[in-house]
Coordinates of C-alpha atoms in Angstrom, one line a residue:
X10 CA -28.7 3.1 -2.0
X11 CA -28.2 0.3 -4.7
X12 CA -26.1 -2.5 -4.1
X13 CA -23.5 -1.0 -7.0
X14 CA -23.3 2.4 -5.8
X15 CA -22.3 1.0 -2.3
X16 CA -20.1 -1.4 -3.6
X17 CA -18.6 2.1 -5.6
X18 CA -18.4 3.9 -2.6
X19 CA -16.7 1.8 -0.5
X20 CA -14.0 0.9 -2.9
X21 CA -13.5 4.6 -3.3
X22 CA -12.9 4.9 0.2
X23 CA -10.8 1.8 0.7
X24 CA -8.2 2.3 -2.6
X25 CA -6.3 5.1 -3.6
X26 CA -6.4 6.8 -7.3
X27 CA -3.7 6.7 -9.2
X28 CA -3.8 10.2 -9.8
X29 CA -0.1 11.4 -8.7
X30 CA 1.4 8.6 -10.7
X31 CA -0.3 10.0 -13.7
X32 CA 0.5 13.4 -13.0
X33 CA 4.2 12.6 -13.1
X34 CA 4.0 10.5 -16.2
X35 CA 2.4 14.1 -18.0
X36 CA 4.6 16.1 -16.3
X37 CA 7.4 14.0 -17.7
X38 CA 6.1 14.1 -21.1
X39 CA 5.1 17.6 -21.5
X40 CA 8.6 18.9 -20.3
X41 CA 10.2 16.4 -23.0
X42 CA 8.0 17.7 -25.6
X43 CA 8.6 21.6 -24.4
X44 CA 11.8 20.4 -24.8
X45 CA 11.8 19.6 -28.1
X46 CA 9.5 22.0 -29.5
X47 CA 12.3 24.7 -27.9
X48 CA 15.0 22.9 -30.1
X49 CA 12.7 22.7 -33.1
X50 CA 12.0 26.8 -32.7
X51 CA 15.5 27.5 -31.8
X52 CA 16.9 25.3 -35.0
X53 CA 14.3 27.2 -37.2
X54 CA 15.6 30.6 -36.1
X55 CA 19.3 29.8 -36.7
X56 CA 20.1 30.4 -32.8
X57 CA 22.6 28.2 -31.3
X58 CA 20.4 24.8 -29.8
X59 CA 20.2 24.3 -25.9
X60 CA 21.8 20.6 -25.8
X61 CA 21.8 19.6 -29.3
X62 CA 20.5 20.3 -32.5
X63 CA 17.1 18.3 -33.9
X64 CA 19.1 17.4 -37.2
X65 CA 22.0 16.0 -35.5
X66 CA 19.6 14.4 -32.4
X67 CA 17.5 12.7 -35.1
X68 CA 20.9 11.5 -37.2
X69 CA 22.7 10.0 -34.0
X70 CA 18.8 8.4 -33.4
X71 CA 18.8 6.6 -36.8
X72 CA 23.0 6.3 -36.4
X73 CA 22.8 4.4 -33.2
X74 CA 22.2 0.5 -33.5
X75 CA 25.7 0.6 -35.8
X76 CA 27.3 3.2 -33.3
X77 CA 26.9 1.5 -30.2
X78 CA 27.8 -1.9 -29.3
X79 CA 25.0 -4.8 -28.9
X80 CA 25.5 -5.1 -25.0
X81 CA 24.7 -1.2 -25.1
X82 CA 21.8 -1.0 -26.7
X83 CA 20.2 -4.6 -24.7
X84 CA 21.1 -2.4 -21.6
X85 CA 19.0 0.7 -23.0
X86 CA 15.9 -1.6 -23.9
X87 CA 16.3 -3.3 -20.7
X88 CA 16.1 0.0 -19.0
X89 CA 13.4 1.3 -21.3
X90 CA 11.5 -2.0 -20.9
X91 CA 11.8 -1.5 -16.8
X92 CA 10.5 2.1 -16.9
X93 CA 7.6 1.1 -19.3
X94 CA 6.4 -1.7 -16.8
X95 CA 6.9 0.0 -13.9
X96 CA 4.5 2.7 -15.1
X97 CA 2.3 -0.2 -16.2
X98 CA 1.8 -1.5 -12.7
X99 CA 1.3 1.9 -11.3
X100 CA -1.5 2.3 -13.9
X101 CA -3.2 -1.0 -13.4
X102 CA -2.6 -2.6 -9.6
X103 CA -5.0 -0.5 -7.4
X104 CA -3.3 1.4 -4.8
X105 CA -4.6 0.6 -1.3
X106 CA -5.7 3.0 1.7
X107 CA -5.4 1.7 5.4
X108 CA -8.9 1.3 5.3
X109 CA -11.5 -2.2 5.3
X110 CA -14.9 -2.4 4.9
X111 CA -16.7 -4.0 7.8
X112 CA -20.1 -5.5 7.7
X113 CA -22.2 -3.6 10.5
X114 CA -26.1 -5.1 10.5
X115 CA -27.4 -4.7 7.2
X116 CA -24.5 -1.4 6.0
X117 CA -21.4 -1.7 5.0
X118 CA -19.1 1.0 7.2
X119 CA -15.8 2.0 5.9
X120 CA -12.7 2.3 9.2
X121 CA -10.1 3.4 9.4
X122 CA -7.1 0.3 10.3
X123 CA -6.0 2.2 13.7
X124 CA -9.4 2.1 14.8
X125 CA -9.6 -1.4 14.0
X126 CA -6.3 -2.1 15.9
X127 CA -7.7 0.5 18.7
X128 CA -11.1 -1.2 19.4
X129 CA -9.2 -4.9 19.1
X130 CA -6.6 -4.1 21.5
X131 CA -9.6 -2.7 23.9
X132 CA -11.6 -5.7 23.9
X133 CA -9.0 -8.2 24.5
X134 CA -7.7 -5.8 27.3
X135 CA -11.1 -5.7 28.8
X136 CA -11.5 -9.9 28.1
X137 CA -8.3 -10.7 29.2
X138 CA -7.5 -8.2 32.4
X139 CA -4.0 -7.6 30.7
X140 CA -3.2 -3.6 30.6
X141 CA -4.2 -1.7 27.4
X142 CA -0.4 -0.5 27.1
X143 CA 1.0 -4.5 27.5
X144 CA -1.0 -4.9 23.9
X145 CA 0.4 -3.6 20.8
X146 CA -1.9 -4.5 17.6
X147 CA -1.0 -4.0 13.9
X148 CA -3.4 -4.1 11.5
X149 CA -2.4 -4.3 7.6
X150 CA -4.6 -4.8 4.4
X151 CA -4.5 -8.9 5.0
X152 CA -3.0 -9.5 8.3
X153 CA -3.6 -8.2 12.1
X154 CA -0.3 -8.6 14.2
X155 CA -1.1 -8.9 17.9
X156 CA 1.6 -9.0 20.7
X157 CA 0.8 -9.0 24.3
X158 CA 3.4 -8.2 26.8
X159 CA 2.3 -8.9 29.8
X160 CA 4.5 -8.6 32.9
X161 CA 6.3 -11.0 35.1
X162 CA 4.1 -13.3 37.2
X163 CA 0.6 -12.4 35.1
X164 CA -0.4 -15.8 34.0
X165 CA -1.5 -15.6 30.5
X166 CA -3.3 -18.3 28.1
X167 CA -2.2 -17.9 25.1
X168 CA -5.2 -20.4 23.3
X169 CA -7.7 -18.2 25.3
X170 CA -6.0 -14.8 23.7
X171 CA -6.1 -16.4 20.6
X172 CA -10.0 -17.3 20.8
X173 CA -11.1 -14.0 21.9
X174 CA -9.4 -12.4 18.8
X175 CA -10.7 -14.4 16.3
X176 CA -14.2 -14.3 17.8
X177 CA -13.8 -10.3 17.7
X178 CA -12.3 -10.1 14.2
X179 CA -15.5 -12.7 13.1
X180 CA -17.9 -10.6 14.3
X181 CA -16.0 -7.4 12.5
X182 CA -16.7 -9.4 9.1
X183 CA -13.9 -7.3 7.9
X184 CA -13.3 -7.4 4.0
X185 CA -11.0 -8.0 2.7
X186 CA -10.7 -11.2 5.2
X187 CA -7.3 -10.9 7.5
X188 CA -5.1 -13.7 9.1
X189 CA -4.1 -12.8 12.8
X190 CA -0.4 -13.4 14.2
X191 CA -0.6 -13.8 18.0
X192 CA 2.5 -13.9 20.0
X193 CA 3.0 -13.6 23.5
X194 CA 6.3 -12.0 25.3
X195 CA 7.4 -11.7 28.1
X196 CA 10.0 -9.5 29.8
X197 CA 13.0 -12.3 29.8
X198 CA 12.4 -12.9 26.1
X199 CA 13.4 -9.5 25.4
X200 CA 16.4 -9.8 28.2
X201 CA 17.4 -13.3 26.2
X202 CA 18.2 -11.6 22.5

């Protein structure tokens, strides 16, 4: 496999198409222009229009900026302008799966973040000799959240905990890169709030 189509495949797998927020957008549009096309048929016919009327929708149109005051019509082209960037973003910012690629030998693997936060929270159980369940690990697109709960009387380093994930998160090569948050509590600190 070429360098390009693996880079293809493994953004594929680690962002999500915009295909829902496009869907809506043509949804949107073809019922507005179903719409209109009824009122056109219905104003040709001489039957009585659904809402209103194209000749009297396109007079109050061209009517409008002298019926309605100023502040009106800045709040409609505010609201306009909203919509309009709103499905702007959605069609440019690429949506993201809980997914990163990791570096493993000379592939690139595609997992899943739980099993990232899974195999993490293992291996600093297993380095540290805290329990599995005193460790709960978050991972997001940038950042892996790591709190360790250990109970009373377990002496716990938090420099040493702090080592042994980065050390484990290096060796993942995970990209995008992510910044870890370590914090340590213990029974009283949840007592104390």
């Amino acid at each position: 496999m070429t360098d390009t189509t693996l880079r293809t495949v493994v953004r594929r797998e680690t962002h999500s198409p915009r295909t829902g927020a496009m869907l809506t957008v043509v949804i949107l549009l073809l019922l507005a222009l179903a719409y209109a096309g009824t009122e056109i048929v219905l104003a040709l016919t001489g039957q009585n229009p659904l809402l209103i009327a194209p000749g009297p929708a396109l007079q109050a149109a061209v009517d409008a900026p002298d019926a309605l005051a100023p502040a009106a019509l800045y709040v409609i082209g505010a609201g306009l302008v909203i919509v309009g960037v709103i499905v702007l973003v959605l069609a440019l910012k690429p949506g993201r799966l809980s997914r990163h690629q990791m570096t493993w030998g000379e592939r690139a693997v595609v997992v899943d973040n739980g099993v990232v936060a899974s195999a993490l929270a293992q291996h600093l159980s297993t380095e540290s000799g805290i329990a599995r369940d005193d460790i709960v690990v978050g991972v997001a697109h940038r950042s892996v959240d790591i709190t360790v709960r250990p109970p009373l009387g377990v002496p716990v380093d938090q420099a040493q905990l702090r080592r042994i994930v980065e050390q484990e998160i290096a060796g993942y090569e995970l990209v995008p890169a992510v910044r870890t948050h370590l914090s340590v509590r213990r029974p009283e600190d949840k007592e104390a709030r």
